[in-house]
Amino acid sequence: MTDNPTNTLKEVDGPRRDFLLISTTTLGVAGVAIAAWPFIHSINPAKDVLALASTEVDLSAVEVGQAITVMWRGKPVFIRHRTEEEIASAADVDMAELRDPQTDAERVQKPEWLIAVGVCTHLGCIPSGQNLGDKRGDWGGWFCPCHGSAYDTSGRIRKGPAPFNLPVPPYAFTDDTNIVIG
C-alpha cells in the first residue's frame, strides 16, 4: 500500500473525472444542437413557397396561333403556340437590329413553342398580345402600353425603352404536350 492517501485518490479520480468531463461535454453539445434545430429549420422556405417553385402545364389544348398565360412564382408566363409564319419571321432577324441580341433558337427549345415571363423589362408592366384582339406592336409579338415597348414573336425587344428581351424561365418538356416551368 502507499503511504500517501492523496496519491491513491488521484489515481482513482483521474478516470472518473475524464468520464464525467466527456459525458457532460457530450450532453452539452447535444443540448445545443436540439435547442438550435428550430432556429435552423425556420430558415427553410415554407411549403406554400416550395409549391410555387415549379408549375406543370398541359399544352395539348393550346391551338396553333393561340397563347395562354400561367402563373409561376407570382409572375405571368406567356406560352404561345407559334404559327409557321411566326417561327419564320422570328428566325429571319438581323442580330445587328436587336438591342439585346439573341437568336430565336437560343430562346426556344421547340420552335413551335415560345415560353417567356410576361413582365416588361422596363418598369415591370404586363405587355398586351396574349389575346387575339390585343395590340401586338409592329412585330406581332407583345406591346407594353405603359411606355410603348414592342417585342417580336420571340419575345425580343424591338422598340421602346425596355432594355432587355422578355426573360425565358427555366423549363423542360416532360413529353410532347407537357412542360414543367421552374
mmCIF file with all atom_site columns, N, CA and C in Angstrom, residues 23-38:
data_model
loop_
_atom_site.group_PDB
_atom_site.id
_atom_site.type_symbol
_atom_site.label_atom_id
_atom_site.label_alt_id
_atom_site.label_comp_id
_atom_site.label_asym_id
_atom_site.label_entity_id
_atom_site.label_seq_id
_atom_site.pdbx_PDB_ins_code
_atom_site.Cartn_x
_atom_site.Cartn_y
_atom_site.Cartn_z
_atom_site.occupancy
_atom_site.B_iso_or_equiv
_atom_site.pdbx_formal_charge
_atom_site.auth_seq_id
_atom_site.auth_comp_id
_atom_site.auth_asym_id
_atom_site.auth_atom_id
_atom_site.pdbx_PDB_model_num
ATOM 1  N N  . SER A 1 23 ? -18.825 12.957 -20.639 1.00 0.00 ? 23 SER A N  1
ATOM 2  C CA . SER A 1 23 ? -20.292 12.836 -20.568 1.00 0.00 ? 23 SER A CA 1
ATOM 3  C C  . SER A 1 23 ? -20.953 14.204 -20.552 1.00 0.00 ? 23 SER A C  1
ATOM 4  N N  . THR A 1 24 ? -20.446 15.106 -19.752 1.00 0.00 ? 24 THR A N  1
ATOM 5  C CA . THR A 1 24 ? -21.010 16.449 -19.652 1.00 0.00 ? 24 THR A CA 1
ATOM 6  C C  . THR A 1 24 ? -20.870 17.203 -20.970 1.00 0.00 ? 24 THR A C  1
ATOM 7  N N  . THR A 1 25 ? -19.706 17.098 -21.595 1.00 0.00 ? 25 THR A N  1
ATOM 8  C CA . THR A 1 25 ? -19.480 17.766 -22.876 1.00 0.00 ? 25 THR A CA 1
ATOM 9  C C  . THR A 1 25 ? -20.431 17.220 -23.945 1.00 0.00 ? 25 THR A C  1
ATOM 10 N N  . THR A 1 26 ? -20.580 15.907 -24.003 1.00 0.00 ? 26 THR A N  1
ATOM 11 C CA . THR A 1 26 ? -21.466 15.283 -24.985 1.00 0.00 ? 26 THR A CA 1
ATOM 12 C C  . THR A 1 26 ? -22.909 15.733 -24.786 1.00 0.00 ? 26 THR A C  1
ATOM 13 N N  . LEU A 1 27 ? -23.378 15.730 -23.559 1.00 0.00 ? 27 LEU A N  1
ATOM 14 C CA . LEU A 1 27 ? -24.742 16.170 -23.280 1.00 0.00 ? 27 LEU A CA 1
ATOM 15 C C  . LEU A 1 27 ? -24.920 17.660 -23.591 1.00 0.00 ? 27 LEU A C  1
ATOM 16 N N  . GLY A 1 28 ? -23.912 18.462 -23.319 1.00 0.00 ? 28 GLY A N  1
ATOM 17 C CA . GLY A 1 28 ? -23.983 19.891 -23.625 1.00 0.00 ? 28 GLY A CA 1
ATOM 18 C C  . GLY A 1 28 ? -24.085 20.147 -25.125 1.00 0.00 ? 28 GLY A C  1
ATOM 19 N N  . VAL A 1 29 ? -23.263 19.451 -25.903 1.00 0.00 ? 29 VAL A N  1
ATOM 20 C CA . VAL A 1 29 ? -23.305 19.610 -27.365 1.00 0.00 ? 29 VAL A CA 1
ATOM 21 C C  . VAL A 1 29 ? -24.658 19.152 -27.904 1.00 0.00 ? 29 VAL A C  1
ATOM 22 N N  . ALA A 1 30 ? -25.153 18.021 -27.407 1.00 0.00 ? 30 ALA A N  1
ATOM 23 C CA . ALA A 1 30 ? -26.460 17.520 -27.846 1.00 0.00 ? 30 ALA A CA 1
ATOM 24 C C  . ALA A 1 30 ? -27.570 18.509 -27.483 1.00 0.00 ? 30 ALA A C  1
ATOM 25 N N  . GLY A 1 31 ? -27.498 19.097 -26.310 1.00 0.00 ? 31 GLY A N  1
ATOM 26 C CA . GLY A 1 31 ? -28.499 20.079 -25.891 1.00 0.00 ? 31 GLY A CA 1
ATOM 27 C C  . GLY A 1 31 ? -28.493 21.315 -26.774 1.00 0.00 ? 31 GLY A C  1
ATOM 28 N N  . VAL A 1 32 ? -27.311 21.807 -27.116 1.00 0.00 ? 32 VAL A N  1
ATOM 29 C CA . VAL A 1 32 ? -27.208 22.970 -28.003 1.00 0.00 ? 32 VAL A CA 1
ATOM 30 C C  . VAL A 1 32 ? -27.783 22.633 -29.379 1.00 0.00 ? 32 VAL A C  1
ATOM 31 N N  . ALA A 1 33 ? -27.468 21.440 -29.894 1.00 0.00 ? 33 ALA A N  1
ATOM 32 C CA . ALA A 1 33 ? -27.981 21.027 -31.204 1.00 0.00 ? 33 ALA A CA 1
ATOM 33 C C  . ALA A 1 33 ? -29.505 20.934 -31.189 1.00 0.00 ? 33 ALA A C  1
ATOM 34 N N  . ILE A 1 34 ? -30.060 20.364 -30.139 1.00 0.00 ? 34 ILE A N  1
ATOM 35 C CA . ILE A 1 34 ? -31.520 20.243 -30.031 1.00 0.00 ? 34 ILE A CA 1
ATOM 36 C C  . ILE A 1 34 ? -32.162 21.626 -29.913 1.00 0.00 ? 34 ILE A C  1
ATOM 37 N N  . ALA A 1 35 ? -31.551 22.519 -29.153 1.00 0.00 ? 35 ALA A N  1
ATOM 38 C CA . ALA A 1 35 ? -32.096 23.868 -28.998 1.00 0.00 ? 35 ALA A CA 1
ATOM 39 C C  . ALA A 1 35 ? -31.970 24.673 -30.286 1.00 0.00 ? 35 ALA A C  1
ATOM 40 N N  . ALA A 1 36 ? -30.927 24.446 -31.069 1.00 0.00 ? 36 ALA A N  1
ATOM 41 C CA . ALA A 1 36 ? -30.702 25.213 -32.294 1.00 0.00 ? 36 ALA A CA 1
ATOM 42 C C  . ALA A 1 36 ? -31.555 24.722 -33.460 1.00 0.00 ? 36 ALA A C  1
ATOM 43 N N  . TRP A 1 37 ? -32.012 23.469 -33.423 1.00 0.00 ? 37 TRP A N  1
ATOM 44 C CA . TRP A 1 37 ? -32.748 22.895 -34.553 1.00 0.00 ? 37 TRP A CA 1
ATOM 45 C C  . TRP A 1 37 ? -33.965 23.726 -34.980 1.00 0.00 ? 37 TRP A C  1
ATOM 46 N N  . PRO A 1 38 ? -34.826 24.193 -34.078 1.00 0.00 ? 38 PRO A N  1
ATOM 47 C CA . PRO A 1 38 ? -35.969 25.008 -34.527 1.00 0.00 ? 38 PRO A CA 1
ATOM 48 C C  . PRO A 1 38 ? -35.540 26.298 -35.235 1.00 0.00 ? 38 PRO A C  1
#
